[in-house]
CSV table of C-alpha atoms in Angstrom, one decimal:
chain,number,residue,atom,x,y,z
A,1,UNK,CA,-123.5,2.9,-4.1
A,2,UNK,CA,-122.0,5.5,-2.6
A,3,UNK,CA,-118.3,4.7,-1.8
A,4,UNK,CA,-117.1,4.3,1.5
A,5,UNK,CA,-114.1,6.0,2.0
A,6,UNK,CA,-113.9,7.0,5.5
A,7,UNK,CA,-111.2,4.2,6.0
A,8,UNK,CA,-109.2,4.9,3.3
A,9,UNK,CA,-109.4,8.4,4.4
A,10,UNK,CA,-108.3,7.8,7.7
A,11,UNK,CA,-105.4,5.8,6.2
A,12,UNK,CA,-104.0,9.1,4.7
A,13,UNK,CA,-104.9,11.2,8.0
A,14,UNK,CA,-107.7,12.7,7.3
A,15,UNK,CA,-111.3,13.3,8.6
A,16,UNK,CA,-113.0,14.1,5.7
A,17,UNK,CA,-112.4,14.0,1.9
A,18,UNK,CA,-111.0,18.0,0.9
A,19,UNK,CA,-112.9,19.6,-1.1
A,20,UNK,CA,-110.6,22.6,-2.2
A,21,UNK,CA,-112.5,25.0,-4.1
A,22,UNK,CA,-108.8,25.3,-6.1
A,23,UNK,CA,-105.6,24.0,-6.7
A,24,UNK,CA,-102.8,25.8,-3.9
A,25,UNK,CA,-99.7,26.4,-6.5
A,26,UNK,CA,-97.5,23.1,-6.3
A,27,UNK,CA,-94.2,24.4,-6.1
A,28,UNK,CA,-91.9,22.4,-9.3
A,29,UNK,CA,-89.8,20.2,-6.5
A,30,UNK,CA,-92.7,18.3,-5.7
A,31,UNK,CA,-94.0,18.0,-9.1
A,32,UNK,CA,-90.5,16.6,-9.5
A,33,UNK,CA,-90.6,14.2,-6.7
A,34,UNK,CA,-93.6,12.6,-7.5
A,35,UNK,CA,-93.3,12.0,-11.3
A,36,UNK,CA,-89.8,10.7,-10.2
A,37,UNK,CA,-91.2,8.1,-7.8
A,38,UNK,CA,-94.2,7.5,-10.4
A,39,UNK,CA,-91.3,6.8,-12.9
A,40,UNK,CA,-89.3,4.6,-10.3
A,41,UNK,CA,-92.5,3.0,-9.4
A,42,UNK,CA,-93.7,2.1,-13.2
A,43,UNK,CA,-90.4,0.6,-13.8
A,44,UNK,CA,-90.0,-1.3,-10.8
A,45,UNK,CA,-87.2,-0.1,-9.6
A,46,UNK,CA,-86.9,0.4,-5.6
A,47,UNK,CA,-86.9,2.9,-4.2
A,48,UNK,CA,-86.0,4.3,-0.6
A,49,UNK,CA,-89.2,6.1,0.2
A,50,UNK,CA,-87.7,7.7,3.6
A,51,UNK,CA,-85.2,9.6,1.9
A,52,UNK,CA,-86.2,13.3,-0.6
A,53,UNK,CA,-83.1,12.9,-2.9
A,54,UNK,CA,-84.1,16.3,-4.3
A,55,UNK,CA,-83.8,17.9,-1.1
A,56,UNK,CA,-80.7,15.6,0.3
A,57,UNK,CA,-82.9,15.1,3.9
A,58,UNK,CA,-84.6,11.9,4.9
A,59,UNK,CA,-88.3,11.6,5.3
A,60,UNK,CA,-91.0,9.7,4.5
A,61,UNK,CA,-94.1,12.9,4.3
A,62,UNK,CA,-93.7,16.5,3.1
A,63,UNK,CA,-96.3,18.8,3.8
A,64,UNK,CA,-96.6,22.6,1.9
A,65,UNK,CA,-98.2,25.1,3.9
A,66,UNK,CA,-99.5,28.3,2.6
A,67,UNK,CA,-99.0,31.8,4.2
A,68,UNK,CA,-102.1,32.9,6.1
A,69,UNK,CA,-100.4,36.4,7.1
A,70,UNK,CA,-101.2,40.1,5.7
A,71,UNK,CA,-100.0,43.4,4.6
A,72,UNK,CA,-98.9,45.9,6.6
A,73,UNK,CA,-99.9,49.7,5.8
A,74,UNK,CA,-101.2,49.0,2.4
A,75,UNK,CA,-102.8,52.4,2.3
A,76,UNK,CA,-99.5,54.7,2.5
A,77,UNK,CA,-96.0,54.3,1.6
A,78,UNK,CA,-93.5,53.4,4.4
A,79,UNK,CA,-91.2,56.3,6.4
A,80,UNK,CA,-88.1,53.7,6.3
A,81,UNK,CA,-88.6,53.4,2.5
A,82,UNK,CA,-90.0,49.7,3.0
A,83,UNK,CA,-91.2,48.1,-0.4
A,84,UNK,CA,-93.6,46.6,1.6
A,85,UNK,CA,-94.2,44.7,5.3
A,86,UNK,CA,-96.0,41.4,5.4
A,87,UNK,CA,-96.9,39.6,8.3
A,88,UNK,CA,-96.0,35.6,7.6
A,89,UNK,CA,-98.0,33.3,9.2
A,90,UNK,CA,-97.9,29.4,9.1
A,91,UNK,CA,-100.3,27.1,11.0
A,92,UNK,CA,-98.0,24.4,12.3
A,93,UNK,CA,-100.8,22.5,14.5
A,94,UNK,CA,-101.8,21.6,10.9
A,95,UNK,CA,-98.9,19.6,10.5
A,96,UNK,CA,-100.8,16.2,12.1
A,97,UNK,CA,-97.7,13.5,11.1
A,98,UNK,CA,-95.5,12.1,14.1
A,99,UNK,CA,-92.0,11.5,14.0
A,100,UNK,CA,-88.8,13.9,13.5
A,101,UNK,CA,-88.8,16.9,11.4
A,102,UNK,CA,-86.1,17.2,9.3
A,103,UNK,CA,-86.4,20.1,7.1
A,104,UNK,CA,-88.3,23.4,7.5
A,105,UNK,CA,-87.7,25.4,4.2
A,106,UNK,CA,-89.5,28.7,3.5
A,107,UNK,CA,-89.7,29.9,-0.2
A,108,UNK,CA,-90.6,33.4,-1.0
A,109,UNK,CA,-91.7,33.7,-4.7
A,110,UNK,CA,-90.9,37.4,-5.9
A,111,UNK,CA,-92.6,36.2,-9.3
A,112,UNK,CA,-91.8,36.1,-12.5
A,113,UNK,CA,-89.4,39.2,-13.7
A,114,UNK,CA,-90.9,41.4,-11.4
A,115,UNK,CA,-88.5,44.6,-12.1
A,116,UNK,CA,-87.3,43.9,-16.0
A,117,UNK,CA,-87.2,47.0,-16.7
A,118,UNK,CA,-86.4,49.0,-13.3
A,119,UNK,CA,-83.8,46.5,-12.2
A,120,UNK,CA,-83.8,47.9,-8.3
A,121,UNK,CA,-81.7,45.7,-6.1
A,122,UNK,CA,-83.9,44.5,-3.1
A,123,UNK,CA,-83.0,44.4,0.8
A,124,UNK,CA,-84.9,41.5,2.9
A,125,UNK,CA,-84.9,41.1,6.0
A,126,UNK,CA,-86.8,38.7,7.7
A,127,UNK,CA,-87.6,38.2,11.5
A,128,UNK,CA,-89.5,36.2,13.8
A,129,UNK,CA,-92.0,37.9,15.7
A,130,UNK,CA,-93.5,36.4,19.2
A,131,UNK,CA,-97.0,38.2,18.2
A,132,UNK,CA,-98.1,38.8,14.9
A,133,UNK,CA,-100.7,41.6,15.6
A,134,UNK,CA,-104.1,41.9,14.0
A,135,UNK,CA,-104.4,42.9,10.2
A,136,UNK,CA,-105.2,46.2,10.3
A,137,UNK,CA,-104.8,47.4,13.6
A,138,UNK,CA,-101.7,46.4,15.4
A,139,UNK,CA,-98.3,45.9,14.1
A,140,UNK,CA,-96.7,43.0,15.0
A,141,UNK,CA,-94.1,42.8,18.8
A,142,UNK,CA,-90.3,43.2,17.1
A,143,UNK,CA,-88.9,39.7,16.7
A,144,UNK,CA,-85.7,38.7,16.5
A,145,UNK,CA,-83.6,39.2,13.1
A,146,UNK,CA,-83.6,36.4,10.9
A,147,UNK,CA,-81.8,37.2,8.0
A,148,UNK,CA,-81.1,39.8,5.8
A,149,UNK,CA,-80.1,39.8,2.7
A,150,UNK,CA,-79.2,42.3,-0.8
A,151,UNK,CA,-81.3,40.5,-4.0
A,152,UNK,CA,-79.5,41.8,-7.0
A,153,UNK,CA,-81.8,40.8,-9.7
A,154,UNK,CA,-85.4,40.1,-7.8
A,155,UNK,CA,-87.5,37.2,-9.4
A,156,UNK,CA,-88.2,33.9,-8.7
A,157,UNK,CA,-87.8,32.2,-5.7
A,158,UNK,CA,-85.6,32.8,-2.3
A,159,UNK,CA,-85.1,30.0,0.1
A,160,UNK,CA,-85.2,29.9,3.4
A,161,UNK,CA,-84.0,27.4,6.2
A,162,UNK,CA,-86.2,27.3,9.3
A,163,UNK,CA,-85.2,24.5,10.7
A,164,UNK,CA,-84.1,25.9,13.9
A,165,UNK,CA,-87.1,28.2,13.9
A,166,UNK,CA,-90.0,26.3,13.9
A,167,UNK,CA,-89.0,24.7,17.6
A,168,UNK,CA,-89.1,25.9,21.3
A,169,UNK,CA,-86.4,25.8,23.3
A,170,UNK,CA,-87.6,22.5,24.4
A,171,UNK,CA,-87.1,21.5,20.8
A,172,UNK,CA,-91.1,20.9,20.9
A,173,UNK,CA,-92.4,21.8,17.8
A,174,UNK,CA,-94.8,25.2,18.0
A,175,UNK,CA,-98.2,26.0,16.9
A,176,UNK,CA,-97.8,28.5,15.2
A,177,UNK,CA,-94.9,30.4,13.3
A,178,UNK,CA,-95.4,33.8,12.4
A,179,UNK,CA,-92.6,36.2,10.7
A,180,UNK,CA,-91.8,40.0,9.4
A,181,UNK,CA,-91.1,39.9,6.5
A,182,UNK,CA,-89.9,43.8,5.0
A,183,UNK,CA,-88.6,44.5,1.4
A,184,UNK,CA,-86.5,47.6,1.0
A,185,UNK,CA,-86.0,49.2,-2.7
A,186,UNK,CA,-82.1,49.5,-2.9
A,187,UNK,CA,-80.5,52.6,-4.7
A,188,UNK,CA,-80.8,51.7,-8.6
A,189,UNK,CA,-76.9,50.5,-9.5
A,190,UNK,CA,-76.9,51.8,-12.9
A,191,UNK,CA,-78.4,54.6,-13.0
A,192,UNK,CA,-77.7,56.0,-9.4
A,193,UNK,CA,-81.1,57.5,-8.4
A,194,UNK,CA,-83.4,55.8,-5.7
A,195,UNK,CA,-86.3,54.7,-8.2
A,196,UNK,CA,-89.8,55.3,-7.0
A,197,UNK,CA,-90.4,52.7,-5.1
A,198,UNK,CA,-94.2,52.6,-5.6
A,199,UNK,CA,-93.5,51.2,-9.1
A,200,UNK,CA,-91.7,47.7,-8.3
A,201,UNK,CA,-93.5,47.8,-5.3
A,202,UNK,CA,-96.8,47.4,-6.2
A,203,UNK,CA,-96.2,44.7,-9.0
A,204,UNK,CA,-94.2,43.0,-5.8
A,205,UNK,CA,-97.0,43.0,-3.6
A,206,UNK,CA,-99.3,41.3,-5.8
A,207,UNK,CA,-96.9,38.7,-7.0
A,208,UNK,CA,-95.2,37.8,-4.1
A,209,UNK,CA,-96.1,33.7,-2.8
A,210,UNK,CA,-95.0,32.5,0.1
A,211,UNK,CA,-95.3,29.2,1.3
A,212,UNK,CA,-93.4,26.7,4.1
A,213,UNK,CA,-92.1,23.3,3.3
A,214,UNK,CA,-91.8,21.0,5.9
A,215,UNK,CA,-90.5,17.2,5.8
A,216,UNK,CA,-91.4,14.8,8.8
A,217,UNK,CA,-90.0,10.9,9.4
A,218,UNK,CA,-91.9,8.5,11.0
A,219,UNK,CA,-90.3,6.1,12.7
A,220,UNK,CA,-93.0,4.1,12.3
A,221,UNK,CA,-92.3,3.9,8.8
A,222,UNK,CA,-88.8,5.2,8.0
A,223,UNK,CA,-86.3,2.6,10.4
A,224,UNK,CA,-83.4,5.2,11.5
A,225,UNK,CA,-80.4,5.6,8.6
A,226,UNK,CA,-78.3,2.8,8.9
A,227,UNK,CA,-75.2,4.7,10.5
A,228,UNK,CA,-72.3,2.7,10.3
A,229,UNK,CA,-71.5,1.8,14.0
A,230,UNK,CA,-67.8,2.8,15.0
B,1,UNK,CA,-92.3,-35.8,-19.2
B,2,UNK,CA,-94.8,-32.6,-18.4
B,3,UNK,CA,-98.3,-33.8,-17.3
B,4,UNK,CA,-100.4,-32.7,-20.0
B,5,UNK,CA,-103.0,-29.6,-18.4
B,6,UNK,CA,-106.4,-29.0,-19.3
B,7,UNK,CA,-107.0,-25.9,-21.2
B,8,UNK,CA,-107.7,-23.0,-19.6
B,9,UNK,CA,-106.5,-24.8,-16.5
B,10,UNK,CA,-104.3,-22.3,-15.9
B,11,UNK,CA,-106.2,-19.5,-16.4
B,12,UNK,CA,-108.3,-20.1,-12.8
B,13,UNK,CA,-105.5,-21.0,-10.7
B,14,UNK,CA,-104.2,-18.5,-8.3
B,15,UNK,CA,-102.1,-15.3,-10.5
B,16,UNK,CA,-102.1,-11.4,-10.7
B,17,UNK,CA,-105.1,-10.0,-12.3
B,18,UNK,CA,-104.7,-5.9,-13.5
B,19,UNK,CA,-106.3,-3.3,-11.9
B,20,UNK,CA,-105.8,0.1,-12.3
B,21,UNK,CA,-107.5,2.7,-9.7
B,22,UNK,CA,-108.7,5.8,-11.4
B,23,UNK,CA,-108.9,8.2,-8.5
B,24,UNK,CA,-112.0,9.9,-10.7
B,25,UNK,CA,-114.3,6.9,-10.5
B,26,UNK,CA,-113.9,7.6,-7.1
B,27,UNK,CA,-114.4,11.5,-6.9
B,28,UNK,CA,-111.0,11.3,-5.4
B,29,UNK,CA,-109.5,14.1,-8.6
B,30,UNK,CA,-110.9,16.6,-6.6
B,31,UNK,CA,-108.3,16.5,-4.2
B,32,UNK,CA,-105.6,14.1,-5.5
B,33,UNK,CA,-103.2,16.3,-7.4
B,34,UNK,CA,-100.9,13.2,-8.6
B,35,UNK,CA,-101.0,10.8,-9.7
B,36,UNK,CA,-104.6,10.7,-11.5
B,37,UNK,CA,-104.7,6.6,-10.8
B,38,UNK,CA,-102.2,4.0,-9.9
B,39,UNK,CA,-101.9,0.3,-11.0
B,40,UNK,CA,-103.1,-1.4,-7.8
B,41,UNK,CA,-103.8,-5.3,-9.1
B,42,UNK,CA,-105.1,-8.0,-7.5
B,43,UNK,CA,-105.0,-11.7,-6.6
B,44,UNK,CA,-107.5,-13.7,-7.4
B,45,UNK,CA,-107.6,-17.8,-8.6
B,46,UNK,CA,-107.4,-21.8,-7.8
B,47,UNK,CA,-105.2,-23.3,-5.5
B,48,UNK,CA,-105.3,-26.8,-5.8
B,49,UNK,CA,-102.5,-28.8,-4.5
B,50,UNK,CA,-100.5,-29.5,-7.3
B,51,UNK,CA,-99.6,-25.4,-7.1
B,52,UNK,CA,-98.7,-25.3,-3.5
B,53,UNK,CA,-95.7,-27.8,-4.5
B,54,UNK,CA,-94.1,-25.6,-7.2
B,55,UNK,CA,-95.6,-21.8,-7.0
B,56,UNK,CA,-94.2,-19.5,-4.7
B,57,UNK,CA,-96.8,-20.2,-1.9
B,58,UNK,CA,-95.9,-20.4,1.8
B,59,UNK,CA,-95.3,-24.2,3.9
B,60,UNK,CA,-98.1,-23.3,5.3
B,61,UNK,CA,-100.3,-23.5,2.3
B,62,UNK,CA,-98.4,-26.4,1.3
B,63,UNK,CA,-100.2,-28.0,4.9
B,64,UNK,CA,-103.4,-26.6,4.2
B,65,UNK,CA,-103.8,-28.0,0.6
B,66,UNK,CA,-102.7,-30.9,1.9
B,67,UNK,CA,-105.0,-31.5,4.6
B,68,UNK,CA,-108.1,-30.0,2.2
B,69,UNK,CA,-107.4,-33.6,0.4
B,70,UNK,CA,-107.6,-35.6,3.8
B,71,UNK,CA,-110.9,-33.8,5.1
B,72,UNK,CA,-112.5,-31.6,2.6
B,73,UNK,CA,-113.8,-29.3,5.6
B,74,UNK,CA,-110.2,-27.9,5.5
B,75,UNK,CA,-110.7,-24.6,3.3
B,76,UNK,CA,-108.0,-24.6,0.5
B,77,UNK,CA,-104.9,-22.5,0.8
B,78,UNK,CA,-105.9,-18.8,-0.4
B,79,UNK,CA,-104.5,-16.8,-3.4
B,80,UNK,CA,-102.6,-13.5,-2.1
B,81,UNK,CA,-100.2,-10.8,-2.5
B,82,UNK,CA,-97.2,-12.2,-1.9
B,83,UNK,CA,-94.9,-8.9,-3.0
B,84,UNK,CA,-96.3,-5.7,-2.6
B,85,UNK,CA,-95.0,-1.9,-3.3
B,86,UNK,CA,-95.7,1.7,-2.1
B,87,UNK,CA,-96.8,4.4,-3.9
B,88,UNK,CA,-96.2,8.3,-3.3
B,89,UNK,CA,-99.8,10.9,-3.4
B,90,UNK,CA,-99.5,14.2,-3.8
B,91,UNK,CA,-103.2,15.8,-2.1
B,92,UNK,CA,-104.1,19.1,-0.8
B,93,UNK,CA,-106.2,18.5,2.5
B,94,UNK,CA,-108.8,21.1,3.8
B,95,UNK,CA,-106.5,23.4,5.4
B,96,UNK,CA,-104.8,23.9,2.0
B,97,UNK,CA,-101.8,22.6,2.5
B,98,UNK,CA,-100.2,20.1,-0.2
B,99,UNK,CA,-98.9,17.1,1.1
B,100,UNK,CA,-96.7,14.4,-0.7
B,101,UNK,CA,-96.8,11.5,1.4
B,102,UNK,CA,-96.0,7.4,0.4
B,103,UNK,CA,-98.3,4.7,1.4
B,104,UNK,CA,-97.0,1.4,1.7
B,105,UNK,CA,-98.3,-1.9,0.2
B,106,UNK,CA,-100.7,-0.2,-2.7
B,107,UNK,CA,-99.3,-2.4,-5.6
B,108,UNK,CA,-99.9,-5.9,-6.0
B,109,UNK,CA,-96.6,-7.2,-7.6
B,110,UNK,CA,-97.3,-10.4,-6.8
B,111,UNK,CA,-98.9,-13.5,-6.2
B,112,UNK,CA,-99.2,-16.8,-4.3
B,113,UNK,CA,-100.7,-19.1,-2.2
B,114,UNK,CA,-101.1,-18.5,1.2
């Protein structure tokens, strides 16, 4: 008979059973999380489910959301010598759990060794932007700068903390969090000439992953740490 | 000196029985990215009141079984969890995102009368 699963499904918050077409990339923390707690769990040993000790934060849910932003100017190569411009975007309504959010990390993936054998240092600099535009016809409003930062050796992945970010001022948590992301080429340290940056660029654009990882606690679940009272 | 037991006696009085969940035999893989099945177990058995005196089953039972002997409409004590554990899931939900969440109270770890 056809198994009812609508309560168990509304046990783990959802409406309806998934049905991805494919497997998002699982970034190797969680893969590491879970077989830890798998391992924990098949030997019985407790465990203290409100606290991530691979990410040092307490929390009892962490949700990965994928980027749902776009290029910017695919078509022609940048005046200010961009890499490329990327509009990030990051459904927050999505995230559905209650309770305190206590880590917002964003991890930009350049890739595997994008640049082994053109080596350019990178310039990022990241921004929020209060409107994100339209792909393909507006740019987004200037934001406010994030961070900005010199990548020596670009691959693998750069983390970000957006904790701060992804609240209003009322500390309520938004719908929706959209960033500018740019990527400069920086002059080539060894051998002194500004390498095309078409090259890196290109391989850049089509390896670069960005995702947002946020952790909730519910109090409902998670009793608050047990602070020693002074 | 023990009371001698019937055989197979104890094999239909209240205990943990296995039960491993294969998220598959559900259709559940499709979405479940870890693990592929968990050890869930069950409770399932007798439980007369020579258990409710020595197994670690509630006062309450202990009544129940007690009064089941005085007037048989009394329904027995019950076999159930009596220690139970979480268990962490690792899913992607329709709007792509991967969650890792832990659900409380999935594992049977063990059993009683209650």
């Amino acid at each position: 008979s056809e198994f009812q699963d609508y309560d168990f499904l509304q046990f783990l918050g959802l409406e309806k059973a998934p049905s991805p077409h494919r497997f998002q990339p699982v970034p190797r923390i969680l893969r590491k999380i879970i077989r830890a707690r798998e391992a924990a769990a098949a030997s019985g040993a407790s465990q203290d489910l409100c606290y991530v000790k691979e990410l040092g934060v307490r929390g009892n849910q962490l949700r990965l959301l994928p980027d749902q932003g776009f290029f910017l100017n695919t078509q022609k190569p940048f005046q200010d010598g961009s890499c490329l411009q990327k509009v990030l975007h990051f459904n927050l309504s999505a995230i559905k759990e209650k309770g305190k959010l206590t880590m917002a990390q964003l991890t930009l993936d350049l890739g595997p060794r994008s640049y082994y054998h053109l080596r350019p240092e990178l310039a990022v600099a990241l921004s929020v932007v209060p409107d994100r535009g339209v792909r393909g016809r507006s740019q987004p409003l200037p934001g406010a700068l994030l961070t900005q930062l010199s990548v020596p050796a670009p691959q693998g992945p750069l983390q970000f903390n957006l904790q701060g970010v992804v609240k209003d001022r009322n500390s309520k948590r938004l719908k929706n969090l959209d960033l500018h992301l740019q990527i400069l080429v920086k002059e080539d340290r060894y051998s002194g000439v500004t390498v095309q940056p078409w090259n890196p660029c290109d391989r850049l654009i089509r390896s670069l992953h960005a995702s947002l990882l946020v952790v909730t606690l519910n109090p409902k679940y998670c009793r608050p740490s047990s602070r020693k009272r002074r | 000196a023990a009371i001698p037991v019937p055989k197979g006696f104890c094999r239909n009085l209240c205990h943990r029985h296995q039960l491993f969940i294969n998220f598959q035999d559900l259709g559940w893989h499709k979405w479940v990215i870890a693990p592929k099945g968990f050890m869930a177990n069950y409770c399932h058995g007798d439980c007369p009141f020579s258990m409710t005196t020595y197994l670690n089953s509630s006062n309450y039972a202990f009544m129940q079984a007690m009064m089941h002997m005085v007037d048989p409409k009394v329904p027995k004590a019950v076999c159930i969890p009596t220690k139970l554990s979480p268990i962490s899931m690792l899913y992607q939900d329709n709007e792509k995102n991967v969650i890792l969440r832990h659900y409380e109270d999935m594992v049977v770890d063990e059993c009683g009368c209650g």
